[in-house]
């Protein structure tokens, strides 16, 4: 290992994507020479999205990889150092903070912005990867527009699944809500809305076994009453398959040093304030956002985090 990687910085940004790269742009323009560690998936989940049509400034839409590449280049133009690498652990017990990268070298930072995102939980179907971006999605508000007038399915029984089904019902011709149990876990108001929406059909005690179609999703294979005496199989014709079984924030490397909510999202002072309970540590993007999970809102909080980190340092004459 080359020891020249061991370094110090005013602002360390852990994670990329719209939150991390936007934070880097603002931190770099504040002459803080930030270091960005991109993690296992440079650019974050958006790099798997074929077309983004709801981000301001792209009237014709833009590919997820292309947009993240634009943000990365913009951050580098102003002096951010973007590195490949994964933070294997970080010590937030005292300032300056110390991050260990790939178990090989350390970065010492006066402030830290955590923008590691959240990974969508998937069913584990063998076809999920094949159809990702070609009929399979974990974000109804991101991709629902592409299914206007079509038939889609949503998997899940909680508030997120019900909310996605209701949202898609305003665009799609037909929405199947695939529910593993014989009841919904969602709040009563969400259950009522689903039942009141004419083009939503709830498939009780159904589980998805597979997807089929070429070159995109054309249907789903389902099992009904799995494990029971009357277990049987069926298929539904669909154009889109939305998984709404939750997200797992990428916070394992924190090792319990920051307060998390019951689902593992980092708790900040409030929904618009990226500061955590540790002075000098900020959280931006999906890792601290269980509600919106949009590129534009992640970028906005990334901006706030960088400004907050810069002001924190200036107040201390650093």
mmCIF file of C-alpha atoms in Angstrom:
data_model
loop_
_atom_site.group_PDB
_atom_site.id
_atom_site.type_symbol
_atom_site.label_atom_id
_atom_site.label_comp_id
_atom_site.label_asym_id
_atom_site.label_seq_id
_atom_site.Cartn_x
_atom_site.Cartn_y
_atom_site.Cartn_z
ATOM 1 C CA UNK A 1 0.000 0.000 0.000
ATOM 2 C CA UNK A 2 1.204 3.483 -0.872
ATOM 3 C CA UNK A 3 1.304 5.707 2.201
ATOM 4 C CA UNK A 4 0.575 8.874 0.186
ATOM 5 C CA UNK A 5 -3.110 8.020 0.342
ATOM 6 C CA UNK A 6 -3.125 8.809 4.067
ATOM 7 C CA UNK A 7 -4.189 12.424 4.174
ATOM 8 C CA UNK A 8 -6.133 15.156 5.923
ATOM 9 C CA UNK A 9 -9.069 17.206 4.711
ATOM 10 C CA UNK A 10 -11.473 19.859 5.974
ATOM 11 C CA UNK A 11 -14.517 17.998 4.650
ATOM 12 C CA UNK A 12 -14.736 14.273 3.962
ATOM 13 C CA UNK A 13 -17.778 13.174 1.955
ATOM 14 C CA UNK A 14 -18.582 9.486 2.336
ATOM 15 C CA UNK A 15 -20.673 8.326 -0.602
ATOM 16 C CA UNK A 16 -21.513 9.702 -4.007
ATOM 17 C CA UNK A 17 -24.803 10.140 -5.819
ATOM 18 C CA UNK A 18 -26.657 13.463 -6.015
ATOM 19 C CA UNK A 19 -26.185 14.227 -2.303
ATOM 20 C CA UNK A 20 -22.482 13.446 -2.168
ATOM 21 C CA UNK A 21 -21.533 15.098 -5.443
ATOM 22 C CA UNK A 22 -23.595 18.226 -4.740
ATOM 23 C CA UNK A 23 -21.989 18.516 -1.312
ATOM 24 C CA UNK A 24 -18.622 18.209 -3.053
ATOM 25 C CA UNK A 25 -19.474 21.002 -5.505
ATOM 26 C CA UNK A 26 -20.392 23.410 -2.704
ATOM 27 C CA UNK A 27 -17.505 22.398 -0.448
ATOM 28 C CA UNK A 28 -15.019 22.755 -3.289
ATOM 29 C CA UNK A 29 -16.349 26.195 -4.229
ATOM 30 C CA UNK A 30 -15.846 27.175 -0.587
ATOM 31 C CA UNK A 31 -12.139 26.292 -1.052
ATOM 32 C CA UNK A 32 -12.366 23.356 1.342
ATOM 33 C CA UNK A 33 -10.737 20.854 -1.076
ATOM 34 C CA UNK A 34 -13.114 18.054 -0.063
ATOM 35 C CA UNK A 35 -12.397 14.368 -0.594
ATOM 36 C CA UNK A 36 -15.245 12.215 -1.907
ATOM 37 C CA UNK A 37 -15.187 8.456 -1.402
ATOM 38 C CA UNK A 38 -17.509 6.945 -3.982
ATOM 39 C CA UNK A 39 -18.159 3.574 -2.342
ATOM 40 C CA UNK A 40 -19.077 0.335 -4.083
ATOM 41 C CA UNK A 41 -21.379 2.010 -6.605
ATOM 42 C CA UNK A 42 -19.907 5.301 -7.905
ATOM 43 C CA UNK A 43 -22.791 7.640 -8.559
ATOM 44 C CA UNK A 44 -25.180 5.654 -6.385
ATOM 45 C CA UNK A 45 -28.430 3.934 -7.327
ATOM 46 C CA UNK A 46 -29.259 6.482 -10.019
ATOM 47 C CA UNK A 47 -26.600 5.002 -12.279
ATOM 48 C CA UNK A 48 -28.978 2.042 -12.738
ATOM 49 C CA UNK A 49 -31.788 4.308 -13.960
ATOM 50 C CA UNK A 50 -31.991 4.494 -17.736
ATOM 51 C CA UNK A 51 -33.829 7.816 -17.914
ATOM 52 C CA UNK A 52 -34.488 10.562 -15.360
ATOM 53 C CA UNK A 53 -37.202 13.001 -16.392
ATOM 54 C CA UNK A 54 -38.028 14.784 -13.123
ATOM 55 C CA UNK A 55 -34.686 16.437 -12.333
ATOM 56 C CA UNK A 56 -34.726 20.190 -13.105
ATOM 57 C CA UNK A 57 -32.601 21.302 -16.028
ATOM 58 C CA UNK A 58 -33.019 18.263 -18.280
ATOM 59 C CA UNK A 59 -36.105 18.961 -20.411
ATOM 60 C CA UNK A 60 -35.479 15.915 -22.596
ATOM 61 C CA UNK A 61 -34.562 13.679 -19.679
ATOM 62 C CA UNK A 62 -31.123 12.285 -18.904
ATOM 63 C CA UNK A 63 -29.585 8.907 -18.195
ATOM 64 C CA UNK A 64 -28.743 8.237 -14.565
ATOM 65 C CA UNK A 65 -25.103 7.433 -15.304
ATOM 66 C CA UNK A 66 -24.769 10.531 -17.493
ATOM 67 C CA UNK A 67 -26.201 12.840 -14.843
ATOM 68 C CA UNK A 68 -23.976 11.446 -12.104
ATOM 69 C CA UNK A 69 -20.968 11.775 -14.410
ATOM 70 C CA UNK A 70 -21.892 15.436 -14.975
ATOM 71 C CA UNK A 71 -22.090 16.058 -11.230
ATOM 72 C CA UNK A 72 -18.785 14.305 -10.611
ATOM 73 C CA UNK A 73 -17.021 16.351 -13.291
ATOM 74 C CA UNK A 74 -18.507 19.558 -11.904
ATOM 75 C CA UNK A 75 -17.221 18.741 -8.417
ATOM 76 C CA UNK A 76 -13.764 17.903 -9.765
ATOM 77 C CA UNK A 77 -13.670 21.097 -11.804
ATOM 78 C CA UNK A 78 -13.875 23.149 -8.605
ATOM 79 C CA UNK A 79 -11.231 21.145 -6.794
ATOM 80 C CA UNK A 80 -12.911 18.162 -5.163
ATOM 81 C CA UNK A 81 -10.831 14.992 -5.047
ATOM 82 C CA UNK A 82 -12.979 12.009 -5.971
ATOM 83 C CA UNK A 83 -11.580 8.640 -4.929
ATOM 84 C CA UNK A 84 -12.806 5.125 -5.442
ATOM 85 C CA UNK A 85 -12.985 3.237 -2.199
ATOM 86 C CA UNK A 86 -15.243 2.081 0.594
ATOM 87 C CA UNK A 87 -15.121 3.358 4.172
ATOM 88 C CA UNK A 88 -14.762 0.191 6.210
ATOM 89 C CA UNK A 89 -14.969 2.039 9.531
ATOM 90 C CA UNK A 90 -14.968 5.563 10.901
ATOM 91 C CA UNK A 91 -14.144 6.974 14.322
ATOM 92 C CA UNK A 92 -16.551 9.788 15.241
ATOM 93 C CA UNK A 93 -15.691 9.817 18.944
ATOM 94 C CA UNK A 94 -13.576 12.979 18.674
ATOM 95 C CA UNK A 95 -12.455 15.596 16.196
ATOM 96 C CA UNK A 96 -10.683 15.316 13.886
ATOM 97 C CA UNK A 97 -12.560 12.261 12.691
ATOM 98 C CA UNK A 98 -10.709 9.320 11.171
ATOM 99 C CA UNK A 99 -12.048 7.127 8.352
ATOM 100 C CA UNK A 100 -10.428 3.871 7.312
ATOM 101 C CA UNK A 101 -10.723 3.189 3.578
ATOM 102 C CA UNK A 102 -10.846 -0.386 2.272
ATOM 103 C CA UNK A 103 -9.096 -1.440 5.484
ATOM 104 C CA UNK A 104 -5.865 -0.051 4.003
ATOM 105 C CA UNK A 105 -5.381 3.638 4.731
ATOM 106 C CA UNK A 106 -6.924 6.498 6.683
ATOM 107 C CA UNK A 107 -8.336 9.946 5.990
ATOM 108 C CA UNK A 108 -8.438 12.422 8.859
ATOM 109 C CA UNK A 109 -11.225 14.997 8.523
ATOM 110 C CA UNK A 110 -12.354 18.069 10.444
ATOM 111 C CA UNK A 111 -15.937 17.435 9.318
ATOM 112 C CA UNK A 112 -17.744 14.494 7.729
ATOM 113 C CA UNK A 113 -20.759 14.390 5.412
ATOM 114 C CA UNK A 114 -22.393 10.951 5.183
ATOM 115 C CA UNK A 115 -24.137 10.409 1.864
ATOM 116 C CA UNK A 116 -24.062 6.630 1.562
ATOM 117 C CA UNK A 117 -27.684 6.260 0.458
ATOM 118 C CA UNK A 118 -30.110 3.430 1.063
ATOM 119 C CA UNK A 119 -30.385 0.199 -0.887
ATOM 120 C CA UNK A 120 -33.815 -0.983 -1.957
ATOM 121 C CA UNK A 121 -34.762 -4.354 -0.527
ATOM 122 C CA UNK A 122 -35.452 -6.824 -3.303
ATOM 123 C CA UNK A 123 -37.337 -10.106 -3.402
ATOM 124 C CA UNK A 124 -34.320 -12.049 -4.610
ATOM 125 C CA UNK A 125 -35.902 -13.209 -7.858
ATOM 126 C CA UNK A 126 -33.444 -14.503 -10.448
ATOM 127 C CA UNK A 127 -34.882 -12.107 -13.059
ATOM 128 C CA UNK A 128 -34.634 -8.902 -10.994
ATOM 129 C CA UNK A 129 -31.208 -7.912 -12.262
ATOM 130 C CA UNK A 130 -32.096 -8.780 -15.850
ATOM 131 C CA UNK A 131 -35.154 -6.516 -15.845
ATOM 132 C CA UNK A 132 -33.837 -3.685 -13.656
ATOM 133 C CA UNK A 133 -34.627 -0.553 -15.661
ATOM 134 C CA UNK A 134 -36.571 -2.697 -18.131
ATOM 135 C CA UNK A 135 -39.750 -3.236 -16.155
ATOM 136 C CA UNK A 136 -38.455 -3.661 -12.603
ATOM 137 C CA UNK A 137 -38.214 -0.613 -10.352
ATOM 138 C CA UNK A 138 -37.983 0.232 -6.674
ATOM 139 C CA UNK A 139 -39.147 3.832 -7.112
ATOM 140 C CA UNK A 140 -42.685 4.498 -8.270
ATOM 141 C CA UNK A 141 -42.304 8.285 -8.226
ATOM 142 C CA UNK A 142 -39.117 7.994 -10.301
ATOM 143 C CA UNK A 143 -40.357 5.617 -12.968
ATOM 144 C CA UNK A 144 -44.147 5.646 -12.811
ATOM 145 C CA UNK A 145 -44.498 8.093 -15.703
ATOM 146 C CA UNK A 146 -43.128 5.493 -18.116
ATOM 147 C CA UNK A 147 -46.147 3.282 -17.425
ATOM 148 C CA UNK A 148 -48.874 5.744 -18.270
ATOM 149 C CA UNK A 149 -51.888 3.833 -19.535
ATOM 150 C CA UNK A 150 -50.234 0.462 -18.868
ATOM 151 C CA UNK A 151 -50.673 -2.343 -16.335
ATOM 152 C CA UNK A 152 -48.302 -2.594 -13.383
ATOM 153 C CA UNK A 153 -47.868 -4.531 -10.162
ATOM 154 C CA UNK A 154 -46.661 -3.328 -6.762
ATOM 155 C CA UNK A 155 -45.279 -5.774 -4.202
ATOM 156 C CA UNK A 156 -45.722 -5.044 -0.500
ATOM 157 C CA UNK A 157 -48.300 -4.503 2.198
ATOM 158 C CA UNK A 158 -47.105 -1.449 4.096
ATOM 159 C CA UNK A 159 -47.646 2.279 3.741
ATOM 160 C CA UNK A 160 -44.963 2.575 1.070
ATOM 161 C CA UNK A 161 -46.546 -0.115 -1.104
ATOM 162 C CA UNK A 162 -50.011 1.357 -0.688
ATOM 163 C CA UNK A 163 -48.710 4.839 -1.430
ATOM 164 C CA UNK A 164 -46.944 3.593 -4.544
ATOM 165 C CA UNK A 165 -50.076 1.769 -5.709
ATOM 166 C CA UNK A 166 -52.203 4.878 -5.229
ATOM 167 C CA UNK A 167 -49.660 7.061 -7.019
ATOM 168 C CA UNK A 168 -49.394 4.631 -9.939
ATOM 169 C CA UNK A 169 -53.176 4.325 -10.166
ATOM 170 C CA UNK A 170 -53.281 7.934 -11.392
ATOM 171 C CA UNK A 171 -50.993 7.010 -14.293
ATOM 172 C CA UNK A 172 -51.496 3.344 -15.085
ATOM 173 C CA UNK A 173 -54.584 1.684 -16.501
ATOM 174 C CA UNK A 174 -54.469 -1.082 -13.908
ATOM 175 C CA UNK A 175 -52.498 -1.669 -10.707
ATOM 176 C CA UNK A 176 -52.135 -5.027 -8.980
ATOM 177 C CA UNK A 177 -51.071 -4.853 -5.325
ATOM 178 C CA UNK A 178 -49.412 -8.181 -4.511
ATOM 179 C CA UNK A 179 -49.745 -8.894 -0.781
ATOM 180 C CA UNK A 180 -48.123 -11.901 0.856
ATOM 181 C CA UNK A 181 -50.591 -12.046 3.743
ATOM 182 C CA UNK A 182 -54.388 -11.780 3.961
ATOM 183 C CA UNK A 183 -54.178 -8.278 5.398
ATOM 184 C CA UNK A 184 -52.277 -5.032 4.863
ATOM 185 C CA UNK A 185 -49.741 -3.718 7.368
ATOM 186 C CA UNK A 186 -50.386 -0.156 6.212
ATOM 187 C CA UNK A 187 -52.142 2.487 8.282
ATOM 188 C CA UNK A 188 -55.926 2.398 8.121
ATOM 189 C CA UNK A 189 -56.157 5.578 6.059
ATOM 190 C CA UNK A 190 -53.859 4.071 3.418
ATOM 191 C CA UNK A 191 -55.808 0.826 3.422
ATOM 192 C CA UNK A 192 -59.023 2.757 2.881
ATOM 193 C CA UNK A 193 -57.540 4.697 -0.017
ATOM 194 C CA UNK A 194 -56.395 1.514 -1.719
ATOM 195 C CA UNK A 195 -59.826 -0.092 -1.337
ATOM 196 C CA UNK A 196 -61.505 3.046 -2.679
ATOM 197 C CA UNK A 197 -59.350 3.257 -5.805
ATOM 198 C CA UNK A 198 -61.175 1.504 -8.624
ATOM 199 C CA UNK A 199 -58.203 0.497 -10.762
ATOM 200 C CA UNK A 200 -56.248 -1.096 -7.884
ATOM 201 C CA UNK A 201 -56.804 -4.831 -7.414
ATOM 202 C CA UNK A 202 -55.358 -6.399 -4.273
ATOM 203 C CA UNK A 203 -54.063 -9.935 -4.735
ATOM 204 C CA UNK A 204 -54.263 -11.400 -1.237
ATOM 205 C CA UNK A 205 -51.934 -14.223 -0.156
ATOM 206 C CA UNK A 206 -49.963 -14.008 -3.383
ATOM 207 C CA UNK A 207 -46.187 -14.257 -3.683
ATOM 208 C CA UNK A 208 -44.065 -13.612 -6.745
ATOM 209 C CA UNK A 209 -42.044 -16.554 -8.026
ATOM 210 C CA UNK A 210 -40.657 -15.067 -11.203
ATOM 211 C CA UNK A 211 -40.931 -12.583 -14.049
ATOM 212 C CA UNK A 212 -41.010 -13.166 -17.783
ATOM 213 C CA UNK A 213 -40.988 -11.297 -21.080
ATOM 214 C CA UNK A 214 -38.640 -10.136 -23.830
ATOM 215 C CA UNK A 215 -36.971 -7.713 -23.957
ATOM 216 C CA UNK A 216 -38.849 -6.149 -21.029
ATOM 217 C CA UNK A 217 -41.202 -7.443 -18.355
ATOM 218 C CA UNK A 218 -44.460 -8.791 -19.760
ATOM 219 C CA UNK A 219 -45.748 -10.787 -16.815
ATOM 220 C CA UNK A 220 -45.255 -12.231 -13.351
ATOM 221 C CA UNK A 221 -45.542 -15.799 -12.070
ATOM 222 C CA UNK A 222 -47.367 -15.975 -8.738
ATOM 223 C CA UNK A 223 -48.084 -18.596 -6.116
ATOM 224 C CA UNK A 224 -51.292 -18.370 -4.094
ATOM 225 C CA UNK A 225 -51.644 -19.696 -0.519
ATOM 226 C CA UNK A 226 -48.034 -20.851 -0.484
ATOM 227 C CA UNK A 227 -47.440 -23.779 1.879
ATOM 228 C CA UNK A 228 -51.141 -24.475 2.341
ATOM 229 C CA UNK A 229 -53.211 -27.418 1.121
ATOM 230 C CA UNK A 230 -54.788 -25.377 -1.660
ATOM 231 C CA UNK A 231 -51.528 -23.847 -2.915
ATOM 232 C CA UNK A 232 -51.691 -23.118 -6.626
ATOM 233 C CA UNK A 233 -49.982 -21.033 -9.284
ATOM 234 C CA UNK A 234 -51.073 -18.316 -11.672
ATOM 235 C CA UNK A 235 -49.700 -15.625 -13.951
ATOM 236 C CA UNK A 236 -50.587 -11.974 -14.537
ATOM 237 C CA UNK A 237 -49.789 -9.837 -17.564
ATOM 238 C CA UNK A 238 -47.979 -6.635 -16.548
ATOM 239 C CA UNK A 239 -45.717 -4.018 -18.089
ATOM 240 C CA UNK A 240 -44.023 -2.896 -14.883
ATOM 241 C CA UNK A 241 -43.105 -4.489 -11.555
ATOM 242 C CA UNK A 242 -42.535 -2.176 -8.577
ATOM 243 C CA UNK A 243 -40.956 -3.498 -5.386
ATOM 244 C CA UNK A 244 -42.014 -1.593 -2.267
ATOM 245 C CA UNK A 245 -40.792 -3.776 0.561
ATOM 246 C CA UNK A 246 -38.526 -1.155 2.088
ATOM 247 C CA UNK A 247 -35.039 0.292 1.921
ATOM 248 C CA UNK A 248 -31.959 -0.499 3.991
ATOM 249 C CA UNK A 249 -29.831 2.576 4.757
ATOM 250 C CA UNK A 250 -26.128 1.974 4.224
ATOM 251 C CA UNK A 251 -25.009 2.674 7.788
ATOM 252 C CA UNK A 252 -23.325 -0.534 8.942
ATOM 253 C CA UNK A 253 -19.885 1.098 8.835
ATOM 254 C CA UNK A 254 -20.974 3.591 11.526
ATOM 255 C CA UNK A 255 -21.038 0.812 14.112
ATOM 256 C CA UNK A 256 -23.732 2.477 16.227
ATOM 257 C CA UNK A 257 -21.985 5.842 16.603
ATOM 258 C CA UNK A 258 -24.951 7.868 15.321
ATOM 259 C CA UNK A 259 -28.589 7.756 16.341
ATOM 260 C CA UNK A 260 -30.790 5.912 13.848
ATOM 261 C CA UNK A 261 -34.552 5.602 13.569
ATOM 262 C CA UNK A 262 -36.335 2.258 13.857
ATOM 263 C CA UNK A 263 -35.606 1.501 10.196
ATOM 264 C CA UNK A 264 -31.922 2.403 10.348
ATOM 265 C CA UNK A 265 -32.034 5.884 8.806
ATOM 266 C CA UNK A 266 -29.708 8.470 10.364
ATOM 267 C CA UNK A 267 -31.566 10.927 12.592
ATOM 268 C CA UNK A 268 -30.811 14.579 11.920
ATOM 269 C CA UNK A 269 -32.037 17.666 13.763
ATOM 270 C CA UNK A 270 -35.060 17.907 11.469
ATOM 271 C CA UNK A 271 -36.061 17.088 7.902
ATOM 272 C CA UNK A 272 -34.331 20.169 6.515
ATOM 273 C CA UNK A 273 -31.257 20.223 8.747
ATOM 274 C CA UNK A 274 -28.451 17.802 7.866
ATOM 275 C CA UNK A 275 -26.702 18.112 11.249
ATOM 276 C CA UNK A 276 -26.512 14.986 13.408
ATOM 277 C CA UNK A 277 -26.099 14.905 17.185
ATOM 278 C CA UNK A 278 -22.308 14.879 16.729
ATOM 279 C CA UNK A 279 -20.932 18.335 15.983
ATOM 280 C CA UNK A 280 -19.223 18.413 12.621
ATOM 281 C CA UNK A 281 -21.001 15.313 11.281
ATOM 282 C CA UNK A 282 -23.796 15.683 8.729
ATOM 283 C CA UNK A 283 -26.057 13.288 6.829
ATOM 284 C CA UNK A 284 -27.467 13.953 3.365
ATOM 285 C CA UNK A 285 -29.619 12.091 0.884
ATOM 286 C CA UNK A 286 -31.392 8.761 1.200
ATOM 287 C CA UNK A 287 -29.326 7.604 4.181
ATOM 288 C CA UNK A 288 -31.301 10.112 6.261
ATOM 289 C CA UNK A 289 -34.495 10.319 4.201
ATOM 290 C CA UNK A 290 -37.109 7.565 4.658
ATOM 291 C CA UNK A 291 -39.827 9.686 3.023
ATOM 292 C CA UNK A 292 -38.890 11.369 -0.268
ATOM 293 C CA UNK A 293 -35.839 9.539 -1.669
ATOM 294 C CA UNK A 294 -35.604 11.770 -4.741
ATOM 295 C CA UNK A 295 -32.473 12.944 -6.544
ATOM 296 C CA UNK A 296 -33.460 16.595 -6.330
ATOM 297 C CA UNK A 297 -34.177 16.495 -2.591
ATOM 298 C CA UNK A 298 -30.917 14.600 -1.990
ATOM 299 C CA UNK A 299 -28.995 17.233 -3.936
ATOM 300 C CA UNK A 300 -30.653 19.990 -1.895
ATOM 301 C CA UNK A 301 -29.650 18.445 1.422
ATOM 302 C CA UNK A 302 -26.151 17.807 0.048
ATOM 303 C CA UNK A 303 -25.901 21.544 -0.607
ATOM 304 C CA UNK A 304 -27.062 22.335 2.940
ATOM 305 C CA UNK A 305 -24.632 19.862 4.451
ATOM 306 C CA UNK A 306 -21.655 21.426 2.680
ATOM 307 C CA UNK A 307 -22.692 24.946 3.663
ATOM 308 C CA UNK A 308 -23.246 23.834 7.254
ATOM 309 C CA UNK A 309 -19.826 22.138 7.393
ATOM 310 C CA UNK A 310 -18.107 25.231 5.995
ATOM 311 C CA UNK A 311 -19.861 27.516 8.504
ATOM 312 C CA UNK A 312 -19.022 25.127 11.348
ATOM 313 C CA UNK A 313 -15.337 25.371 10.473
ATOM 314 C CA UNK A 314 -15.402 29.139 10.011
ATOM 315 C CA UNK A 315 -17.002 29.636 13.418
ATOM 316 C CA UNK A 316 -14.022 27.828 14.895
ATOM 317 C CA UNK A 317 -11.473 29.701 12.821
ATOM 318 C CA UNK A 318 -10.537 26.588 10.898
#
